[in-house]
Every structure is written in C-alpha cells, then in structure tokens.
Coordinates of C-alpha atoms and ligand atoms in Angstrom, one line a residue:
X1 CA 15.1 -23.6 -61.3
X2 CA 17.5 -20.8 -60.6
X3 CA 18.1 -20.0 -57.1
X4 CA 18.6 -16.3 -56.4
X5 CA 20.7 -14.5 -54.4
X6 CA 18.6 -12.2 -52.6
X7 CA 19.4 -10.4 -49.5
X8 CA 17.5 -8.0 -47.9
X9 CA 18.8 -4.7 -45.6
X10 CA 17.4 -5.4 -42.1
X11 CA 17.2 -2.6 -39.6
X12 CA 15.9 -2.8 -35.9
X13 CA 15.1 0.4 -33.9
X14 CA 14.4 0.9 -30.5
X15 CA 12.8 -2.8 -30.1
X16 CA 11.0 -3.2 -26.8
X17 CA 9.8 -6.6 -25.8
X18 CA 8.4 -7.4 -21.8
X19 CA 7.6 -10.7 -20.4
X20 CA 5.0 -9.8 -17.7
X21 CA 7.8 -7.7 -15.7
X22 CA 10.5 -9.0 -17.2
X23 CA 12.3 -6.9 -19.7
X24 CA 13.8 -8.9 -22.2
X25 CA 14.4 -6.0 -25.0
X26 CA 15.2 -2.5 -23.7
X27 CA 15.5 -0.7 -27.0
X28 CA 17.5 -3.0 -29.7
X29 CA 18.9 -0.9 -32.6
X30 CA 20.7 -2.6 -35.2
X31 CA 21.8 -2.3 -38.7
X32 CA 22.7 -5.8 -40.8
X33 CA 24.8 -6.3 -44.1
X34 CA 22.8 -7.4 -46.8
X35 CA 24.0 -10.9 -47.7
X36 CA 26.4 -11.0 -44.9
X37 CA 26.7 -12.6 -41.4
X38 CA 26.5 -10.8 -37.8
X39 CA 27.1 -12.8 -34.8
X40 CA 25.1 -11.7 -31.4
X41 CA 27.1 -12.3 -29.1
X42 CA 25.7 -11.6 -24.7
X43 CA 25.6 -13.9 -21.5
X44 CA 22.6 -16.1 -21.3
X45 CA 19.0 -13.7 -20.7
X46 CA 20.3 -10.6 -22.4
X47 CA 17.3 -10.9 -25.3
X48 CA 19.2 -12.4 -28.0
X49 CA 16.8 -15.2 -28.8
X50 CA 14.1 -12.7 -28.0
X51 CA 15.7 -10.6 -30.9
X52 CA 15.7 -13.4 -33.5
X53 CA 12.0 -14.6 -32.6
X54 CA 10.9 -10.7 -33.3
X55 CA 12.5 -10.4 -36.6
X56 CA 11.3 -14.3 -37.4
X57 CA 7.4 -13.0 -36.7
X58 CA 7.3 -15.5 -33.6
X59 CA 6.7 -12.7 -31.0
X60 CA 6.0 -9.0 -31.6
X61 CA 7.3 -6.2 -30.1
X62 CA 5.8 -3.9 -27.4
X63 CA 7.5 -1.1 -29.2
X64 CA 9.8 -0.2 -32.4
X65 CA 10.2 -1.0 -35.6
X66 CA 11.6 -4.2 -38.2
X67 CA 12.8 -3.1 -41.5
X68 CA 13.5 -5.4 -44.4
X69 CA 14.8 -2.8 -47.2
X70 CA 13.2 0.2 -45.4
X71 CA 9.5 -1.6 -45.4
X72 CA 8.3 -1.9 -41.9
X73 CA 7.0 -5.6 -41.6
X74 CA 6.3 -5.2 -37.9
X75 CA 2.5 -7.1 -38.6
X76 CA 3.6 -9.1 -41.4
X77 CA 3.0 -13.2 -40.2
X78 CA 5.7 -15.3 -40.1
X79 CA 5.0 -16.7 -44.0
X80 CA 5.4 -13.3 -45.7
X81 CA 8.6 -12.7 -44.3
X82 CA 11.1 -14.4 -46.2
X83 CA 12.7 -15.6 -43.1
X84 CA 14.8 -18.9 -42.2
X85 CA 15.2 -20.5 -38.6
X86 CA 17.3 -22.6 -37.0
X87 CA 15.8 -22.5 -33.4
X88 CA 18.4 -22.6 -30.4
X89 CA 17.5 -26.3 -29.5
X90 CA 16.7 -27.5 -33.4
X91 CA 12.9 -28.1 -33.0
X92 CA 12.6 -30.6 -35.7
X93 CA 9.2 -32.4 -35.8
X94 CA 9.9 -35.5 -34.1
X95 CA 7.0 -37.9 -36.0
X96 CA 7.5 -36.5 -39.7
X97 CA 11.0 -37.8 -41.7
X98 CA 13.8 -35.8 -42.7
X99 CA 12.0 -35.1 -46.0
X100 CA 9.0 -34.2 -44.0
X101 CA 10.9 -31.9 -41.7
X102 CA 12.3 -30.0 -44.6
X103 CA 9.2 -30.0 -46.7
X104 CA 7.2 -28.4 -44.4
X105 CA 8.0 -24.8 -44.9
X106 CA 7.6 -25.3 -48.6
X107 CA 4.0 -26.9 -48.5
X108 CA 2.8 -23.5 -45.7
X109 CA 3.9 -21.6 -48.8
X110 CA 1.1 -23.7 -50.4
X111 CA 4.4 -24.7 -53.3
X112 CA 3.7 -27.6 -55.8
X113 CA 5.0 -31.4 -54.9
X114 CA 7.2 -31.3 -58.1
X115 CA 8.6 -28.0 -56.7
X116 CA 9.0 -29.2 -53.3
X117 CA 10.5 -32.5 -54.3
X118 CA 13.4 -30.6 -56.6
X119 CA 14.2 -27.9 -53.6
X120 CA 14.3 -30.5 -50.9
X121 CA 16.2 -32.7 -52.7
X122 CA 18.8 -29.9 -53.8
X123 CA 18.8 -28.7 -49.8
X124 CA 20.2 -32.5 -48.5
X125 CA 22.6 -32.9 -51.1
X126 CA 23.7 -29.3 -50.1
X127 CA 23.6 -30.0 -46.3
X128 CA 25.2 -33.9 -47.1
X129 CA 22.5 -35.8 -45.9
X130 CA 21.1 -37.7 -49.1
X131 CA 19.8 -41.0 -48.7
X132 CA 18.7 -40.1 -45.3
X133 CA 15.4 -38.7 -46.6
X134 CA 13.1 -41.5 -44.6
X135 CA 14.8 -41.4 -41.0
X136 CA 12.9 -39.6 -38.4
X137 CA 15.0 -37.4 -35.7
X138 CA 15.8 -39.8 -33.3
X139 CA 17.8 -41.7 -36.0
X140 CA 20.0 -39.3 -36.8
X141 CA 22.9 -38.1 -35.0
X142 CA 23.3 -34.3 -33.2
X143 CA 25.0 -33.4 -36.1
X144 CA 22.5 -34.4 -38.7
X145 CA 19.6 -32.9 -36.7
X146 CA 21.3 -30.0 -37.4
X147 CA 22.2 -30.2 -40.5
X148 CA 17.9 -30.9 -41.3
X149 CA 17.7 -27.6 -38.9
X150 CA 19.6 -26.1 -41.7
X151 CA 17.9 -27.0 -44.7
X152 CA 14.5 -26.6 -43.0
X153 CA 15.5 -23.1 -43.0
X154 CA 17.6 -23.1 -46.0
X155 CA 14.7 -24.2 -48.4
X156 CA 12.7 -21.9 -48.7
X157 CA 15.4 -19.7 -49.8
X158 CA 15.0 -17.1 -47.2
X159 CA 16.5 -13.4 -47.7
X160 CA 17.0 -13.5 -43.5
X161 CA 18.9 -16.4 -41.9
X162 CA 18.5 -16.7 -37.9
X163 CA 20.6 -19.4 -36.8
X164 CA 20.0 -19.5 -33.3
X165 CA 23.6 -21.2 -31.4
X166 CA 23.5 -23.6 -34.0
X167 CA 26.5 -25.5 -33.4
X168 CA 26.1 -25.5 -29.8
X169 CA 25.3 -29.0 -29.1
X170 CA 28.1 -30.1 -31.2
X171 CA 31.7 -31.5 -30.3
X172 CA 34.6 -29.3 -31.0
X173 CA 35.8 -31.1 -34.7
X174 CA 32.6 -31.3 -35.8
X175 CA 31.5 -27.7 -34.7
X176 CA 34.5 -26.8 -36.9
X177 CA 33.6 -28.3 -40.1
X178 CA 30.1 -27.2 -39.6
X179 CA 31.3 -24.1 -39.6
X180 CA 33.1 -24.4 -42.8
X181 CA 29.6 -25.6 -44.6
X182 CA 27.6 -23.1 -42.6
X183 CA 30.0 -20.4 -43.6
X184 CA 30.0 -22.1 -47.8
X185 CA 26.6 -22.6 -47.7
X186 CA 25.6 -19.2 -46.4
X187 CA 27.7 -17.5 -49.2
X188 CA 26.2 -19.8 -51.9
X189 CA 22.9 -18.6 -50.8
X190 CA 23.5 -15.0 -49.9
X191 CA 20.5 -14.3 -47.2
X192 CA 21.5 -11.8 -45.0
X193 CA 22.2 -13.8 -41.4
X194 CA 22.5 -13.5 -37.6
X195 CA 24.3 -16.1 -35.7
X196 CA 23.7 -16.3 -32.4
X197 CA 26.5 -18.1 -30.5
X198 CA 28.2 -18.5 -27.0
X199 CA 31.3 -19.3 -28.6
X200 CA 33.5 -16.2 -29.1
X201 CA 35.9 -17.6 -31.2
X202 CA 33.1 -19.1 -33.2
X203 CA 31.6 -15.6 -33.7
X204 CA 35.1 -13.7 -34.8
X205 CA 35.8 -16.5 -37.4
X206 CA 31.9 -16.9 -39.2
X207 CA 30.8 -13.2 -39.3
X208 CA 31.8 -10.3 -40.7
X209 CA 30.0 -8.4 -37.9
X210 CA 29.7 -8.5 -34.3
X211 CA 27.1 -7.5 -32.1
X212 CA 27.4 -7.8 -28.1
X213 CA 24.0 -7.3 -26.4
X214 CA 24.0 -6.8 -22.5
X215 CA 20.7 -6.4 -20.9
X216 CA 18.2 -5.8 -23.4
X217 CA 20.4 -3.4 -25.6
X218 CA 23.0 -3.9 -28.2
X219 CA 25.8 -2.5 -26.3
X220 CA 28.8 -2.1 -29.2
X221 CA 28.5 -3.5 -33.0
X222 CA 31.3 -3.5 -35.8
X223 CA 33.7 -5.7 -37.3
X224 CA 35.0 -8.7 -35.2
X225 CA 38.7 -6.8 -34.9
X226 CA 37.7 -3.6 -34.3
X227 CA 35.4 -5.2 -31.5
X228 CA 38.2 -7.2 -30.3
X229 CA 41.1 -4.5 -30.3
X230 CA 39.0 -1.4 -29.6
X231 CA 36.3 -2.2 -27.3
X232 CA 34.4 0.7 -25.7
X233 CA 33.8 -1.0 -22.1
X234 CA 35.3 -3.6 -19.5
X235 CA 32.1 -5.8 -20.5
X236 CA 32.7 -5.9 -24.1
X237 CA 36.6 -6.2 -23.7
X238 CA 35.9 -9.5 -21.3
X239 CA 33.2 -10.9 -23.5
X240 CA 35.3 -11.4 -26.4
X241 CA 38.6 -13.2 -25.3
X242 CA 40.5 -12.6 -22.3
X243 CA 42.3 -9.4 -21.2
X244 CA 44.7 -8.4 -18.4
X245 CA 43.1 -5.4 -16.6
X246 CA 44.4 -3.0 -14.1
X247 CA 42.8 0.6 -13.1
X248 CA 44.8 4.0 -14.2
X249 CA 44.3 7.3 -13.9
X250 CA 44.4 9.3 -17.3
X251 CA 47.1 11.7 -17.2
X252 CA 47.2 13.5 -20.2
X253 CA 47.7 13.9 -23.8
X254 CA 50.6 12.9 -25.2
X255 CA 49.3 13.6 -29.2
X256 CA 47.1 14.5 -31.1
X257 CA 45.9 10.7 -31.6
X258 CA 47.4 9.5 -28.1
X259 CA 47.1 9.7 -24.4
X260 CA 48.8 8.9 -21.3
X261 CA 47.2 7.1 -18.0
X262 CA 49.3 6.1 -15.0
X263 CA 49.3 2.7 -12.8
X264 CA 50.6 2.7 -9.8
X265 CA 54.6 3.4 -11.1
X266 CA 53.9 3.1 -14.5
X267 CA 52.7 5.3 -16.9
X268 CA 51.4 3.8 -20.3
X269 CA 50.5 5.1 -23.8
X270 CA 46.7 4.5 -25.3
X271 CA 45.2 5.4 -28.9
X272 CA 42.6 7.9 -27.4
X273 CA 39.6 7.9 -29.9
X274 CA 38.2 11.0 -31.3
X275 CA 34.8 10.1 -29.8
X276 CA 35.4 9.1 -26.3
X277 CA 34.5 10.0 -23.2
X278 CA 37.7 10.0 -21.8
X279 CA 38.5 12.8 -20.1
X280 CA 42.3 14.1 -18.3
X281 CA 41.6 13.1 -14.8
X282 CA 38.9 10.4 -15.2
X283 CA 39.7 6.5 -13.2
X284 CA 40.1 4.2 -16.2
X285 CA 40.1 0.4 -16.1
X286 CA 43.3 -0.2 -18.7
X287 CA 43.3 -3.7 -20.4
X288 CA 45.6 -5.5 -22.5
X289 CA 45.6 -8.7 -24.6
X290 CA 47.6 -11.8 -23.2
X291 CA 48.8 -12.1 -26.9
X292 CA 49.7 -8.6 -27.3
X293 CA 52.4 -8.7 -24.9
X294 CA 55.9 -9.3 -25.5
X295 CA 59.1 -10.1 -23.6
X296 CA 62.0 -7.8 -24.3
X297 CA 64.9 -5.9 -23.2
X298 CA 64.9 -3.7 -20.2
X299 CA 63.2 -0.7 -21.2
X300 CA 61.8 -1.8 -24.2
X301 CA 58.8 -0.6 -25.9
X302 CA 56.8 2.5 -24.6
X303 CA 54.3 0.7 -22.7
X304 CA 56.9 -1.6 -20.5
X305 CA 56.9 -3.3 -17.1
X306 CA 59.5 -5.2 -15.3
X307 CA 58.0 -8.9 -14.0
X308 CA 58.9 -12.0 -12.6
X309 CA 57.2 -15.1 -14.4
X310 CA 55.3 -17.4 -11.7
X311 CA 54.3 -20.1 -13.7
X312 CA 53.1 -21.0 -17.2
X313 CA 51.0 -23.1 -18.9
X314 CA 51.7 -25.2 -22.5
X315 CA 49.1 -25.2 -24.8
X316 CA 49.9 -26.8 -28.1
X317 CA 50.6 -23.8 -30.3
X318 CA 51.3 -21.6 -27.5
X319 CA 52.5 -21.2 -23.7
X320 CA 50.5 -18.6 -21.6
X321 CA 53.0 -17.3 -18.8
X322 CA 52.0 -16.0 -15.2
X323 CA 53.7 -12.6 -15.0
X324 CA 53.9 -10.5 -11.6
X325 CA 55.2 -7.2 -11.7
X326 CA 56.5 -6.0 -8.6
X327 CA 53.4 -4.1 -6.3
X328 CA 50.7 -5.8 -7.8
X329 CA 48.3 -8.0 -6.8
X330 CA 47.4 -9.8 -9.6
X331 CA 49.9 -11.5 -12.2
X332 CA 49.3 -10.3 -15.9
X333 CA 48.7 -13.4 -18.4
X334 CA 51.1 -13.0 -21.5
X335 CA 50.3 -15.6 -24.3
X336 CA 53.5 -16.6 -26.7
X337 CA 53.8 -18.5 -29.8
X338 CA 56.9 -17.7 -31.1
X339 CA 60.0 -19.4 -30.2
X340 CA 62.1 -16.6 -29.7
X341 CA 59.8 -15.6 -26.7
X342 CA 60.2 -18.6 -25.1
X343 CA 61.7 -18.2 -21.2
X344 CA 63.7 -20.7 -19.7
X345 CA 63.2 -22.4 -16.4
X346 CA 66.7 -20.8 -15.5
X347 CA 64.9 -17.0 -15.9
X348 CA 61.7 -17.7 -13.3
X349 CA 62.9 -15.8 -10.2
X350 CA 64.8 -12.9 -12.3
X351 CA 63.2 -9.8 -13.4
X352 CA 62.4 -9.4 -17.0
X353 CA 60.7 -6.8 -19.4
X354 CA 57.3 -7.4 -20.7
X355 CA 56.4 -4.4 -22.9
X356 CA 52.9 -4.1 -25.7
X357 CA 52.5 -1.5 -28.3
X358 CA 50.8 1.7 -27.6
X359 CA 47.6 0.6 -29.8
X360 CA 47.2 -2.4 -27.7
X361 CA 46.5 -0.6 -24.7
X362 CA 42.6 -0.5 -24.4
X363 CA 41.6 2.1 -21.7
X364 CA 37.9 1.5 -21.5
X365 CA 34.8 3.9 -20.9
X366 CA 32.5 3.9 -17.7
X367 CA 29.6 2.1 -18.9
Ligands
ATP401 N1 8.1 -16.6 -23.1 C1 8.8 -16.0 -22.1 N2 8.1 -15.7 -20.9 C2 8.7 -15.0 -19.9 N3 10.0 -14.6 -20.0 C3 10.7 -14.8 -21.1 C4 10.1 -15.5 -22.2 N4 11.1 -15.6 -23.2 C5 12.2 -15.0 -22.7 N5 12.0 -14.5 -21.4 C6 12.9 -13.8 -20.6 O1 13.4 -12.7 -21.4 C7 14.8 -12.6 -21.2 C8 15.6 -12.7 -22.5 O2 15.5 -14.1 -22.9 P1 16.1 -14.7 -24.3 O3 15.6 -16.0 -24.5 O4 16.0 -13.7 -25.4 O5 17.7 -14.7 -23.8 P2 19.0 -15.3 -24.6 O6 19.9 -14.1 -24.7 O7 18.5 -16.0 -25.8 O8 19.6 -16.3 -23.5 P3 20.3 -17.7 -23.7 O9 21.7 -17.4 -24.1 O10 20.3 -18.3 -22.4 O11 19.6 -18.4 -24.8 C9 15.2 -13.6 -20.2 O12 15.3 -13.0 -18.9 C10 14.1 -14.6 -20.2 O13 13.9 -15.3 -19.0
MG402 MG1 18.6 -17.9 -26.4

C-alpha cells in the first residue's frame, strides 16, 4: 500500500458560530497552505477550538462557508471529510486498547481487517509505540496517550490535520521532541494542519503560518516572523513574545519607507507600512523587542536612549537587563546574549546608551 501525499486548500469565510448568547465565532476568515502547518494562536475563549470542531464536521456553523479545494463541505458529516483530530484533552476511548483506539476511525470508514491491521500497524511504528498494541489508556503515560491521539488521527490518512494543543499536557523535554516527530511525521504525511497551541514559542518553531484569533475573529495571519517583527496591534505584538511599549506621537515622515514618532524627549525612527493607518498626528503605542536592543556608545544608532541598568536577570543563554531611562516610569527590558554586551556591576548607577535599529521599532495601529 502506497500512502499518498494529499493535501487539500482549506478556506474559511466569515464563519459564525453562537452558543445560546454567547458568540464564540464572529466571522473567521482564513486561508491554509496546502500540505503545510498554521498555528492558532488567542487567550483561552477566543473560538479556536470552536474553529477546529467546524472544519472537523463536529458542530456547524450559524453562518459562512468551509472550503476544501473550493468545494463547499459545509453539510458534509464528519466521515466524508478527510479530516484528522487530536482533540484538546486526547479523548481516547478509555475501555478499547491502543489498537482499538486507532482502529476505530478505519472500521467507521467500513475498511477491511487486513487493511486496517497493515495501517495501524504502520501508524505505531510511526508514532513509536509498537508492542503497546493491548494496553488500554490508563496504562500508558501522558506522552503515549498522545502519541495514540496522533495515530488515531493519522490513520486514516487525512488531507486536514487539527491538532488541538496537543502537547499541552506534556513536560518541557518531552513537549520538545514531540515536536520534532509531530513536525517529521506531518511532512512525511503532507495533510494540510492547524495547531492549536498556547505556547508561542511552540507555534513560531512548528508552523510555517500563524494565525492570532481575539474574540471570535482572526485578528492578523502570515508567517511567524513577519507576525513577530511587524505586528499590526498592541494585542498581537504582546501575544507573541514580550515587548517594551511606550506611547508616541507620530511626527512625521522621514522617507519614503520611514516615519518619525516622538516620546517624551526622544524621537524614534519606524518602517511605516504602505498600508497603514498611521496617520502624522495620530497617539501611537511604540514597541520594541527586549532582544532587539543593544548597548552602545553615546549617541549610537538612530533610535537611542540614555539609561541606567536597575537590575538584571541570568538566564542560561542570555541575561535580561532592567533599563530606566531617565523620566520614565517604567524600565525597558533589553535581552543580551552576546558577550560583548555584557555590563559590569561597576556600570549600574552610570548612564549608558541603549540604541535598536529603525526596523525594530513597531508603532502599532488602534485596534
Ligand atoms: N458547547 C458550548 N456551549 C456553550 N458555549 C460554548 C460551547 N463551546 C464553546 N463555548 C463558548 O464559546 C467560546 C469559544 O470557545 P472555544 O472552546 O472555541 O475557545 P478556545 O479558544 O478553544 O479556548 P481554550 O484556549 O480555553 O481552549 C467560549 O466563550 C466558550 O465558553
Ligand atoms: Mg480550546
């Protein structure tokens, strides 16, 4: 038996779903890859479970459209969709066996028990859980569970993965190499794939998409870095990894590609996209990445301020510093990893430069 790559274009317009009165989807539009992996990412009750269970057939929606390779499945059941789950809390059946568990989906689709034997057989060695074919759930570690939450939804070889915070439950090394497999088997397999996680860091390193949902709607989508150094709003900029953030009022152009905004004595450089609705004059909430900032010479760089470092904080790789500049009220938290950027005890109480590059400076849209 050949297993084939196939990987379907999903697109989701204007999806409404209520509970009663309680909104869960206010008009979710989205575009996936085909074959690749988009990570929704939104604080707990923003509809991103709601989302998968729509696109699995588990719910339907009060209103728009599901499209697997422009054909509108909207009624199709669950068992005609071509679609794998990996439900937020696992959901394995707790009296069948791990061969039971995965075989499940494979008998619905009414397949022979040669067939079914081969492809579950194939799924475990895949997932690395061979010779644990006769356990039930409650024998196996989390780990395991998930890994049978995986093949369960692996095995029928669906064009649509949903992997719903799959790794949550797991500790931080083995939430690592599960990423690794999850990430080698989903490229063995090719379905196209949301994963749903609450771990930022998780979602920038599996997907090659991001999507951040905030009440209901899909509020910015693209690829993890531009997410992460051009985000459109304060929301989206604090969702994925910390930034410093002060208010500033824009001030002006100072290129074609570039504008100015001004902080109390300081006045910084931005990249001002073509498409914003940034405007000269408008109160902007500036932000900049602890990792973006440097130390430097007086007057170095175009965006610069003069601080004095409070405190800091070691951190393996790293050493996040504590840095007031003078008239604020707030310190700004630079993150350093290279030696040279090191500051000495000796250097706490005297002033020193900070300074970021122009494109590091976010200045971030009402929302
Ligand atoms: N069956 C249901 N009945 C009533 N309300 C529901 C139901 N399912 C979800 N909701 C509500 O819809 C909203 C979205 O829920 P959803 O489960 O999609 O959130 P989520 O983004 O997955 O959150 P979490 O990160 O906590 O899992 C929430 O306010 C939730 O309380
Ligand atoms: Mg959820």
């Amino acid at each position: 038996m050949v297993w084939e790559k196939m990987s379907v274009n999903v697109h989701l317009h204007n999806l409404r779903k209520r509970y009663g009165r309680q909104v869960a989807l206010d008009g979710v539009s989205l575009d996936l890859v085909p074959g690749e992996i988009t990570s929704l990412l939104g604080p707990s009750g923003c509809g991103k479970t709601t989302t998968l269970r729509l696109i699995a057939g588990f719910e339907t929606a009060d209103d728009g459209e599901i499209y697997f390779d422009r054909k509108q499945i909207n009624k199709r059941p669950p068992e005609k969709r071509e679609v794998g789950m990996v439900f937020q809390n696992y959901c394995l059946f707790p009296h069948m066996t791990v061969q039971e568990n995965i075989a499940f989906g494979l008998q619905m689709r009414r397949q022979g028990s040669a067939e079914i034997r081969e492809k579950t057989e194939r799924i475990l060695d895949m997932v690395q859980l061979a010779g644990y074919e006769e356990r039930r759930p409650s024998e196996l570690s989390g780990g395991q569970q998930q890994r049978v939450a995986l093949a369960r939804a692996l095995v029928i070889d669906p064009a649509v993965l949903l992997l719903d915070e799959p790794l949550g439950a797991l500790d931080k090394g083995l939430r690592e190499s599960m990423q690794f497999e999850l990430k080698r088997i989903q490229r063995r397999l090719g379905p196209t794939t949301i994963i749903v996680t609450h771990d930022q860091e998780e979602a920038l390193t599996l997907s090659g998409r991001v999507a951040v949902m905030k009440n209901g709607k899909v509020v910015q989508s693209g690829a993890p870095k531009d997410i992460y150094d051009r985000p459109r709003t304060r929301f989206v900029a604090e969702f994925l990894g910390g930034a410093n953030l002060f208010s500033g009022i824009v001030t002006g152009r100072k290129s074609d590609a570039f504008g100015c905004v001004a902080s109390r004595r300081e006045t910084f450089v931005f990249p001002w996209p073509e498409m914003s609705s940034i405007q000269v004059g408008s109160s902007v909430t500036c932000a900049v990445r602890p990792e973006h900032i440097h130390f430097g010479k007086p007057g170095e760089g175009d965006n610069s301020l003069s601080v004095k470092i409070a405190d800091s904080i070691f951190r393996g790789t790293s050493r996040t510093y504590e840095a007031w500049p003078d008239g604020y009220d707030a310190p700004l938290q630079v993150i350093s990893s290279s030696d040279r950027n090191q500051v000495t005890d000796m250097s706490y109480d005297k002033p020193i430069n900070i300074y970021w590059n122009p494109e590091n400076m976010m200045v971030l849209e009402e929302e």
